[in-house]
Coordinates of C-alpha atoms in Angstrom, one line a residue:
M1 CA 97.8 112.8 68.7
K2 CA 99.6 111.5 65.6
L3 CA 103.3 111.1 66.0
N4 CA 105.3 113.3 63.4
S5 CA 108.5 112.0 61.9
I6 CA 109.5 109.8 64.8
G7 CA 113.2 109.8 65.1
K8 CA 113.6 113.3 64.0
R9 CA 113.7 116.4 66.3
V10 CA 111.0 118.7 65.1
G11 CA 111.0 122.4 65.8
T12 CA 113.7 122.3 68.4
P13 CA 115.8 125.4 68.4
L14 CA 119.5 125.3 69.1
G15 CA 120.7 126.2 72.5
V16 CA 117.4 125.4 74.2
F17 CA 119.0 122.9 76.7
L18 CA 119.8 124.6 79.9
S19 CA 122.4 123.7 82.5
A20 CA 121.4 123.1 86.2
T21 CA 122.7 126.6 87.1
A22 CA 121.1 128.3 84.2
V23 CA 117.7 126.7 84.7
A24 CA 117.7 127.3 88.4
A25 CA 118.5 131.0 87.8
L26 CA 115.5 131.1 85.4
T27 CA 113.3 129.5 87.9
L28 CA 114.2 132.0 90.6
T29 CA 113.7 135.0 88.3
A30 CA 110.5 133.8 86.8
C31 CA 108.7 132.7 89.9
G32 CA 110.1 135.4 92.3
S33 CA 111.4 132.8 94.8
D34 CA 114.3 134.0 97.1
N35 CA 115.0 130.5 98.1
N36 CA 118.2 129.8 96.1
S37 CA 120.1 127.7 98.6
G38 CA 118.7 124.4 97.9
T39 CA 118.8 121.7 100.6
K40 CA 119.9 118.1 101.3
S41 CA 117.1 117.7 103.7
S42 CA 113.5 116.5 102.9
S43 CA 112.0 117.9 105.9
A44 CA 110.3 120.6 104.0
A45 CA 108.7 118.1 101.7
S46 CA 106.3 116.3 104.0
G47 CA 107.4 115.0 107.3
S48 CA 108.6 111.4 106.7
A49 CA 110.5 109.2 104.4
A50 CA 113.6 111.3 103.9
A51 CA 115.5 109.0 101.6
S52 CA 119.1 109.7 100.8
A53 CA 119.6 109.5 97.0
E54 CA 121.7 106.8 95.5
C55 CA 124.1 108.6 93.2
G56 CA 124.9 106.0 90.8
G57 CA 124.6 105.8 87.0
K58 CA 125.7 108.5 84.5
N59 CA 126.2 112.0 85.4
A60 CA 124.2 113.5 82.5
L61 CA 120.5 112.9 81.7
T62 CA 118.3 114.5 79.1
A63 CA 114.6 115.1 79.1
E64 CA 112.1 117.2 77.1
G65 CA 108.6 118.4 77.2
S66 CA 106.1 120.3 79.4
T67 CA 106.8 123.9 80.0
A68 CA 104.3 123.8 83.0
Q69 CA 106.9 121.8 85.0
Q70 CA 110.0 123.5 83.7
N71 CA 110.5 125.6 86.8
A72 CA 109.9 122.7 89.1
I73 CA 112.5 120.6 87.1
A74 CA 114.9 123.4 87.6
L75 CA 114.6 123.1 91.4
F76 CA 114.9 119.3 91.2
N77 CA 118.0 119.6 89.0
Q78 CA 119.6 122.1 91.5
A79 CA 118.8 119.6 94.4
W80 CA 120.2 116.7 92.4
G81 CA 123.5 118.4 91.7
Q82 CA 123.8 119.2 95.4
A83 CA 122.9 115.8 96.6
C84 CA 124.9 114.0 93.9
S85 CA 128.0 116.1 92.9
G86 CA 128.5 116.3 89.2
K87 CA 124.9 115.1 88.2
N88 CA 122.9 117.3 85.7
L89 CA 119.7 117.1 83.8
S90 CA 119.4 118.9 80.5
Y91 CA 115.8 119.7 80.1
N92 CA 114.3 121.1 76.8
P93 CA 111.0 122.9 77.5
T94 CA 109.4 122.4 74.0
G95 CA 106.0 121.3 75.1
S96 CA 104.3 118.0 76.2
G97 CA 103.6 116.7 72.7
A98 CA 107.3 117.3 71.6
G99 CA 108.5 115.7 74.8
R100 CA 106.5 112.5 74.3
E101 CA 107.6 112.2 70.7
Q102 CA 111.3 112.6 71.5
F103 CA 111.1 110.0 74.3
I104 CA 109.5 107.6 72.0
A105 CA 112.2 108.4 69.3
K106 CA 114.9 107.6 72.0
Q107 CA 116.2 111.2 71.7
V108 CA 115.9 111.8 75.5
D109 CA 115.9 109.7 78.6
F110 CA 112.4 110.7 79.7
A111 CA 109.6 113.1 78.9
G112 CA 107.7 115.8 80.8
S113 CA 104.1 115.9 79.8
D114 CA 100.9 117.5 81.1
S115 CA 99.0 114.3 79.7
A116 CA 99.6 110.7 80.2
L117 CA 100.5 108.5 77.3
S118 CA 97.4 107.4 75.3
G119 CA 96.3 105.6 72.3
D120 CA 99.0 104.6 69.8
Q121 CA 101.6 106.3 72.1
V122 CA 101.3 103.5 74.6
K123 CA 102.6 100.9 72.2
A124 CA 105.2 103.2 70.6
A125 CA 106.6 103.9 74.0
A126 CA 106.7 100.2 75.0
D127 CA 108.6 99.7 71.8
R128 CA 111.1 102.4 72.7
C129 CA 111.6 100.7 76.1
G130 CA 112.5 97.3 74.6
G131 CA 109.0 95.9 74.7
N132 CA 108.4 97.1 78.2
P133 CA 105.6 99.5 79.3
A134 CA 106.4 103.1 79.9
W135 CA 105.1 104.6 83.2
N136 CA 103.4 107.9 83.8
L137 CA 104.7 109.2 87.1
P138 CA 102.9 112.4 88.3
L139 CA 105.7 114.4 89.9
V140 CA 104.7 118.0 89.5
F141 CA 101.4 119.5 90.6
G142 CA 100.6 123.2 89.8
P143 CA 97.3 124.8 91.0
V144 CA 95.5 126.8 88.3
A145 CA 94.2 130.2 89.6
L146 CA 91.0 131.8 88.4
A147 CA 92.5 135.3 88.3
Y148 CA 90.0 138.2 87.9
N149 CA 89.9 142.0 87.8
L150 CA 86.7 143.3 89.4
E151 CA 86.9 146.6 91.1
G152 CA 85.6 146.6 94.7
V153 CA 85.3 142.8 94.9
D154 CA 88.1 141.3 97.0
K155 CA 86.4 137.9 97.5
L156 CA 84.7 136.1 94.6
V157 CA 83.3 132.6 94.7
V158 CA 82.5 130.5 91.6
N159 CA 81.8 126.9 90.8
G160 CA 82.1 124.7 87.9
D161 CA 78.7 125.4 86.4
V162 CA 79.2 129.2 86.5
L163 CA 82.7 128.9 85.0
A164 CA 81.4 126.8 82.3
K165 CA 78.7 129.2 81.3
I166 CA 81.1 132.1 81.6
F167 CA 83.6 130.6 79.2
Q168 CA 80.8 129.6 76.8
G169 CA 79.3 133.0 76.9
Q170 CA 76.0 132.1 78.5
I171 CA 76.6 134.2 81.6
K172 CA 77.6 137.6 80.6
K173 CA 77.2 140.0 83.5
W174 CA 79.0 139.9 86.9
N175 CA 75.6 140.4 88.8
D176 CA 74.1 137.5 87.1
P177 CA 71.8 135.6 89.6
A178 CA 73.9 132.4 89.4
I179 CA 77.0 134.3 90.5
A180 CA 75.1 136.4 93.1
A181 CA 73.7 133.1 94.7
L182 CA 77.4 132.0 95.4
N183 CA 78.4 135.4 96.8
A184 CA 75.7 136.4 99.4
G185 CA 76.6 139.7 101.0
T186 CA 78.8 140.8 98.1
T187 CA 77.7 143.6 95.9
L188 CA 78.5 142.5 92.3
P189 CA 78.6 145.2 89.6
D190 CA 76.4 145.4 86.6
V191 CA 79.4 145.1 84.2
D192 CA 80.2 142.8 81.4
I193 CA 82.3 139.7 82.1
K194 CA 85.4 139.4 79.8
P195 CA 86.7 135.9 79.8
V196 CA 90.4 135.6 78.9
Y197 CA 91.6 132.2 77.6
R198 CA 94.9 130.8 76.2
S199 CA 95.1 131.4 72.4
D200 CA 98.0 129.1 71.9
S201 CA 97.9 125.3 72.3
S202 CA 98.2 124.7 76.0
G203 CA 98.1 122.0 78.5
T204 CA 96.6 124.3 81.0
T205 CA 93.7 124.8 78.6
D206 CA 93.4 121.1 78.2
N207 CA 93.2 120.6 82.0
F208 CA 90.9 123.5 82.6
Q209 CA 88.5 122.1 80.1
K210 CA 88.8 118.6 81.7
Y211 CA 88.0 120.2 85.0
L212 CA 84.9 121.9 83.4
S213 CA 83.8 118.4 82.0
A214 CA 84.2 116.7 85.3
A215 CA 82.8 119.5 87.6
A216 CA 80.0 120.6 85.3
P217 CA 79.1 117.8 82.9
Q218 CA 75.7 119.2 82.2
A219 CA 76.9 122.9 81.6
W220 CA 80.1 122.3 79.7
T221 CA 79.4 120.9 76.3
K222 CA 82.7 121.6 74.5
G223 CA 84.9 118.8 75.5
A224 CA 88.6 119.1 76.3
G225 CA 91.8 119.4 74.3
S226 CA 94.8 121.8 74.3
E227 CA 92.9 124.3 72.1
F228 CA 90.2 126.4 73.9
Q229 CA 86.8 125.3 72.8
G230 CA 84.5 127.5 74.7
G231 CA 83.9 130.2 72.1
A232 CA 83.7 133.2 74.4
G233 CA 86.1 135.9 75.4
E234 CA 89.5 137.0 74.1
G235 CA 92.6 134.8 73.6
A236 CA 96.0 135.7 75.0
Q237 CA 99.4 133.9 74.1
K238 CA 101.0 131.9 76.9
S239 CA 100.5 132.3 80.7
S240 CA 102.3 135.7 80.7
G241 CA 99.8 137.0 78.1
V242 CA 96.8 135.8 80.2
V243 CA 98.2 137.7 83.3
Q244 CA 98.8 140.9 81.3
A245 CA 95.2 140.7 79.7
V246 CA 93.6 140.3 83.2
Q247 CA 95.7 143.0 84.7
N248 CA 94.7 145.4 81.9
T249 CA 91.0 144.5 81.4
P250 CA 88.4 145.6 84.1
G251 CA 85.7 142.9 84.3
S252 CA 88.0 140.0 83.2
I253 CA 88.6 136.6 84.4
G254 CA 91.1 134.1 83.2
Y255 CA 92.8 130.7 84.1
V256 CA 96.5 130.8 84.7
E257 CA 99.0 128.9 86.8
K258 CA 99.3 130.0 90.5
G259 CA 102.8 131.0 90.2
F260 CA 102.2 133.5 87.5
A261 CA 99.0 134.9 89.3
D262 CA 101.0 135.2 92.6
K263 CA 103.9 137.0 90.9
A264 CA 101.5 139.5 89.3
K265 CA 99.7 139.9 92.6
L266 CA 96.4 139.0 90.8
T267 CA 93.3 138.1 92.9
A268 CA 92.1 134.6 92.6
A269 CA 88.5 133.4 93.0
Q270 CA 87.4 130.7 95.4
I271 CA 85.8 127.4 94.1
D272 CA 82.7 126.0 95.8
S273 CA 82.3 122.4 94.6
G274 CA 79.4 121.8 96.9
A275 CA 80.9 121.8 100.4
G276 CA 81.6 125.5 100.7
P277 CA 83.9 128.0 99.1
V278 CA 87.6 127.0 99.1
A279 CA 90.5 129.4 98.6
L280 CA 93.6 128.4 96.5
T281 CA 96.3 127.6 98.9
N282 CA 99.1 124.9 99.0
D283 CA 97.1 123.0 101.7
S284 CA 93.7 123.1 99.8
A285 CA 95.5 121.9 96.5
A286 CA 97.4 119.3 98.5
K287 CA 94.1 117.9 99.7
A288 CA 93.0 117.6 96.1
I289 CA 96.1 115.5 95.3
D290 CA 95.4 113.3 98.3
A291 CA 91.8 112.7 97.1
A292 CA 92.9 111.8 93.6
K293 CA 92.8 108.1 92.6
F294 CA 94.8 106.2 90.0
A295 CA 93.3 104.9 86.7
A296 CA 94.6 101.3 87.4
E297 CA 96.7 99.3 90.0
G298 CA 100.4 98.9 89.6
N299 CA 103.3 101.2 89.1
D300 CA 101.9 103.2 86.2
L301 CA 100.4 106.1 88.1
K302 CA 98.1 107.7 85.4
L303 CA 95.6 109.6 87.4
D304 CA 91.9 109.3 87.2
L305 CA 91.3 113.0 86.6
N306 CA 87.5 112.8 87.3
S307 CA 88.4 111.9 90.9
L308 CA 90.7 115.0 91.0
Y309 CA 88.6 117.5 89.1
G310 CA 85.2 116.2 90.3
S311 CA 86.0 116.1 94.0
K312 CA 83.3 117.5 96.3
E313 CA 85.2 117.0 99.5
A314 CA 85.3 119.9 102.0
G315 CA 88.5 122.0 101.9
V316 CA 89.6 120.8 98.4
Y317 CA 90.7 123.1 95.6
P318 CA 90.1 120.8 92.7
L319 CA 91.7 122.8 89.8
V320 CA 95.2 121.4 90.0
L321 CA 97.3 120.6 86.9
A322 CA 99.1 117.3 87.2
T323 CA 102.2 116.8 85.1
Y324 CA 104.0 113.6 84.5
N325 CA 107.5 112.3 84.0
I326 CA 107.2 109.5 81.5
V327 CA 109.9 106.9 82.0
C328 CA 110.7 103.2 80.9
S329 CA 109.7 100.7 83.4
K330 CA 112.5 98.5 82.0
G331 CA 114.7 98.8 78.9
Y332 CA 117.3 101.4 79.9
D333 CA 121.0 100.5 80.1
A334 CA 122.1 100.1 83.7
D335 CA 123.8 103.6 83.9
T336 CA 120.7 105.3 82.6
S337 CA 118.2 103.4 84.9
A338 CA 120.3 104.2 87.9
A339 CA 120.6 107.9 87.0
V340 CA 116.8 108.2 86.3
K341 CA 116.0 106.6 89.6
S342 CA 118.5 108.9 91.4
F343 CA 117.0 112.1 89.8
L344 CA 113.4 111.1 90.6
T345 CA 114.3 110.1 94.2
V346 CA 115.9 113.4 94.9
A347 CA 113.1 115.2 93.1
A348 CA 110.5 113.6 95.4
N349 CA 112.5 114.4 98.5
Q350 CA 115.1 117.1 98.6
G351 CA 113.6 118.7 95.4
Q352 CA 110.3 119.5 97.2
S353 CA 111.9 122.3 99.1
G354 CA 111.0 125.7 97.5
L355 CA 108.2 124.4 95.3
G356 CA 105.6 126.4 97.1
D357 CA 107.4 129.6 96.5
A358 CA 107.5 128.8 92.8
G359 CA 103.8 128.2 92.4
Y360 CA 103.7 124.4 92.8
V361 CA 102.3 122.1 95.4
P362 CA 104.8 120.0 97.4
L363 CA 103.8 116.3 97.3
P364 CA 101.7 115.1 100.3
D365 CA 103.5 112.4 102.1
A366 CA 101.3 109.4 101.3
F367 CA 101.3 110.4 97.6
K368 CA 105.1 110.8 97.7
Q369 CA 105.4 107.3 99.2
R370 CA 103.3 105.8 96.4
L371 CA 105.4 107.6 93.8
L372 CA 108.7 106.4 95.3
T373 CA 107.5 102.8 95.2
S374 CA 107.2 103.1 91.5
V375 CA 110.5 104.9 91.1
N376 CA 112.2 102.1 93.1
A377 CA 110.6 99.6 90.8
I378 CA 112.3 100.9 87.6
A379 CA 114.6 98.2 86.4

């Protein structure tokens, strides 16, 4: 991606920044969660390493970027304000690209992004951080559901190869032999498959196509990117549009974040990566996170997405969207550094409570410990 007008805020409407209270209210409304109490305990996160937050540094942080992690950030912000009285993050959900640009331009303290820094962004971010590397810290994981509308079929199994051919238009009927082979004992109707994809630029689309590239490298020939490349089906704007299209279109299937699918009570397909069908649950998605590897050693935790999306381990649901918080490893002033560390520590501990209800996956304990090691190393 080419950086546009670095140092200038592009396309950011007035009044987008939300307070902790307002964002938390948005989260609970959008995701249907009734857990609005917050917590100072990390017991709901995963067992061990309940760290009490250091509450130093400045009271107000700013961040910008990914809409996919917006509702998780709201929960984190609520928890931060409860654990550290007076603390607040203003998060501007303008999209991953804008978040990276504004972080590099020193307009915000950190960025939320569905993709790690790459190419020229790596050097530009290091320049922004006073010559120190920026770190990609994967803090928020949201499973992607394969929501479908197929009368009389309560359980549907697919795999990467079938999905690739559906979204490229090569498999056109629900009773196609390739689908039937994965669904022994299920009567599949002789009706047209109607794929639904995101018509807007989308990190979910990018990661869905990366999944297809990793899980079905021979079948998926279109590459990745935030614009849908498959060429089959009908497009819909944003996650809410995909949900509406699947609800209203018999024979349809679309990819959408679990929280949206759950709220709409859509049925989601199981994925068979070679070790048997796996339903989308918090546990099966958490196993995918545990199986993921990092691209390199050290405190920059950019993920090797092939290890996530290409997993063939039993019980793993591999289609999980990883979103990052991009921070300076060094180069902040002391007050900002302390506040960033405080926010991220609370997010990884107390902030994990309620994530499952909001459609995200609470961090598995081993992964959380690795993340906190990097957070603690921010200077």
